[in-house]
Short mmCIF file of C-alpha atoms in Angstrom, two decimals:
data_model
loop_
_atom_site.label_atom_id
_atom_site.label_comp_id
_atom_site.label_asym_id
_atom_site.label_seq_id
_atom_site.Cartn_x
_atom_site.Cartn_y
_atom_site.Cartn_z
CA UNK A 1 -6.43 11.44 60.91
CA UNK A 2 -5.07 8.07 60.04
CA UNK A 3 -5.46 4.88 61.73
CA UNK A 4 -1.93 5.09 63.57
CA UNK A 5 -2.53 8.25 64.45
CA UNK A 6 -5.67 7.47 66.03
CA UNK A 7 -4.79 4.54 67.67
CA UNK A 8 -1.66 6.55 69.10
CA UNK A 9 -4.27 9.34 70.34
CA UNK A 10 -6.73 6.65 72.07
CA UNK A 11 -4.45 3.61 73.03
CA UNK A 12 -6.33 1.43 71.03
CA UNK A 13 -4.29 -1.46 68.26
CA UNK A 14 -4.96 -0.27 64.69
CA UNK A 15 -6.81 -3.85 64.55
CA UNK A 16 -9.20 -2.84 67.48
CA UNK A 17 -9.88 0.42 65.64
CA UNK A 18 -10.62 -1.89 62.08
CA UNK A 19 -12.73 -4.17 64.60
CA UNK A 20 -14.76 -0.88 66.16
CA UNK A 21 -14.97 -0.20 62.48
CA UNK A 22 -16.65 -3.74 60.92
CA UNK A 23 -19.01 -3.60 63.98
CA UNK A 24 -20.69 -0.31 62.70
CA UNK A 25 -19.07 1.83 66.12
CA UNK A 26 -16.95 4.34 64.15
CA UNK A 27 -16.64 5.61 60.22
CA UNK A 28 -13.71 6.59 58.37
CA UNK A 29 -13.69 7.63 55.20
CA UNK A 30 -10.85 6.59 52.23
CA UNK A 31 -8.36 8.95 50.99
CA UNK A 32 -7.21 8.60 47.33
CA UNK A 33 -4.54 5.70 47.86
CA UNK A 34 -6.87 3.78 49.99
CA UNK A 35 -6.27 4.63 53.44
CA UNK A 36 -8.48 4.91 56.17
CA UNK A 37 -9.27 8.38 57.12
CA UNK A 38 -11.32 9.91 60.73
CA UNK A 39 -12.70 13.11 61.84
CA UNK A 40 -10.78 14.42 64.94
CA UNK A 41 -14.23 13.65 66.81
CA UNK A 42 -13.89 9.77 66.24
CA UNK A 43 -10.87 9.93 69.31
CA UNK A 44 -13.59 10.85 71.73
CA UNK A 45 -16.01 8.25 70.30
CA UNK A 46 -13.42 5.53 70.45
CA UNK A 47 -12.22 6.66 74.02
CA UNK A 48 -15.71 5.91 75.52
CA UNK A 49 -15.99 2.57 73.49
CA UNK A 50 -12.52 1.60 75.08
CA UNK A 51 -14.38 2.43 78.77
CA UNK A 52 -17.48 0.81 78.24
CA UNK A 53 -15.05 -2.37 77.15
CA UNK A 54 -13.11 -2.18 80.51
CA UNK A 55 -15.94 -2.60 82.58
CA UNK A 56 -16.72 -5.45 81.18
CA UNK A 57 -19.44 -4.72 78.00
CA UNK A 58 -19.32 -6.27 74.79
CA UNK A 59 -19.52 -4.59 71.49
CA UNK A 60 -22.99 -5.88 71.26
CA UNK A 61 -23.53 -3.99 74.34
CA UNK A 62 -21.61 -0.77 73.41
CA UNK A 63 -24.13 -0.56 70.51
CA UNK A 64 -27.05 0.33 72.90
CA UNK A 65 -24.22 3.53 73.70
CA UNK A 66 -24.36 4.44 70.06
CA UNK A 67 -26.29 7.70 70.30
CA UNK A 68 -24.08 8.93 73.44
CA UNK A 69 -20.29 8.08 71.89
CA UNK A 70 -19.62 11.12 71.11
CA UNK A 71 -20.05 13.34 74.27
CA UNK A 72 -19.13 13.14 77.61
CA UNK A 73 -20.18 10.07 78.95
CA UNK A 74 -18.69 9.93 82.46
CA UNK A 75 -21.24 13.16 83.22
CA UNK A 76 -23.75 12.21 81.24
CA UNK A 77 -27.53 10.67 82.96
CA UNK A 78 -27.45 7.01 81.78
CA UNK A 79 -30.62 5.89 80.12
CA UNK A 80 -32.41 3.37 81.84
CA UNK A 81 -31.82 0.54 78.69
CA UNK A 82 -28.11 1.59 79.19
CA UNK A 83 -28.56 0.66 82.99
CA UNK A 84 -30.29 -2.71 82.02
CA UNK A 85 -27.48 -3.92 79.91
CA UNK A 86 -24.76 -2.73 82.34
CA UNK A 87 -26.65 -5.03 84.93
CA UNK A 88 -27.49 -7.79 82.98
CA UNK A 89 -23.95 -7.74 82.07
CA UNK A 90 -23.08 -7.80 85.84
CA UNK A 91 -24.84 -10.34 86.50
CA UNK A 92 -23.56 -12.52 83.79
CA UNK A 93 -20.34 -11.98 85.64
CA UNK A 94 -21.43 -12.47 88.64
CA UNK A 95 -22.16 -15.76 87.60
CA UNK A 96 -19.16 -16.68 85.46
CA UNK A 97 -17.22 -15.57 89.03
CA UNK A 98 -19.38 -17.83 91.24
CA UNK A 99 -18.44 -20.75 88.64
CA UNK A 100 -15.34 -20.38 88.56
CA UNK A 101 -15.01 -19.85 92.31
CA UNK A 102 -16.81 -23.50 92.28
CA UNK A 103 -14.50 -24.89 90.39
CA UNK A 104 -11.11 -23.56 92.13
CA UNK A 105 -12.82 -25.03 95.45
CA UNK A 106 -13.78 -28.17 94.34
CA UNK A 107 -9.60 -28.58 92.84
CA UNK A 108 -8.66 -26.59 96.12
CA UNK A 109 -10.44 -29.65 98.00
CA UNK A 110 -9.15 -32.67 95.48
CA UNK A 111 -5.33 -31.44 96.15
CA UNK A 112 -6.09 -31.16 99.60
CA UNK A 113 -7.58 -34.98 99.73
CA UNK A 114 -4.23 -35.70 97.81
CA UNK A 115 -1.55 -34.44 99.80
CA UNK A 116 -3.15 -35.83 103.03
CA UNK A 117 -2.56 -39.64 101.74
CA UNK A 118 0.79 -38.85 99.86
#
């Protein structure tokens, strides 16, 4: 399959797919005039990279995934390093929200201090 079709079959940009592809997360293989071509099994593979994204992994993260792309993953027994990165990565949000949170209160509270003297 090409690279539109793929990215029509997964949702994913043709320049997603070319940046799964760099990062070592999916193969293709190069058909006579150049183009990029992938097994039928690569949808599945780039579906479960495209899940582990919206929950808030990185690629470097996904990578720990690598031997588990290809199958089922929502039914599948995560491994325990699998469970480490997926709460190390929560916490690292965690944080980023509680920063950010700071930050909107502390602008909340300048505004605030404004309009009472304007």
């Amino acid at each position: 399959m090409r690279i539109g079709e793929l990215a029509k079959a997964t949702g994913a940009t043709p320049r997603a797919l070319r940046h799964y592809e760099q990062a070592g997360l999916i193969t293709s293989s190069r058909e006579h005039n150049g183009y990029r071509d992938y097994d039928e099994r690569t949808a599945v593979r780039v579906r479960n990279i495209r899940q582990l994204l919206s929950v808030g992994l990185t690629l470097d993260d996904v990578r720990c995934f690598l031997p588990c792309l290809d199958g089922d993953m929502t039914n599948a027994r995560p491994s325990q390093e699998g469970l480490g990165i997926a709460r190390d990565r929560l916490a690292v949000l965690d944080a980023r929200i509680a920063a950010q949170t700071e930050a909107r209160d502390r602008l909340a509270a300048a505004l605030s201090g404004l309009s009472t003297r304007a």
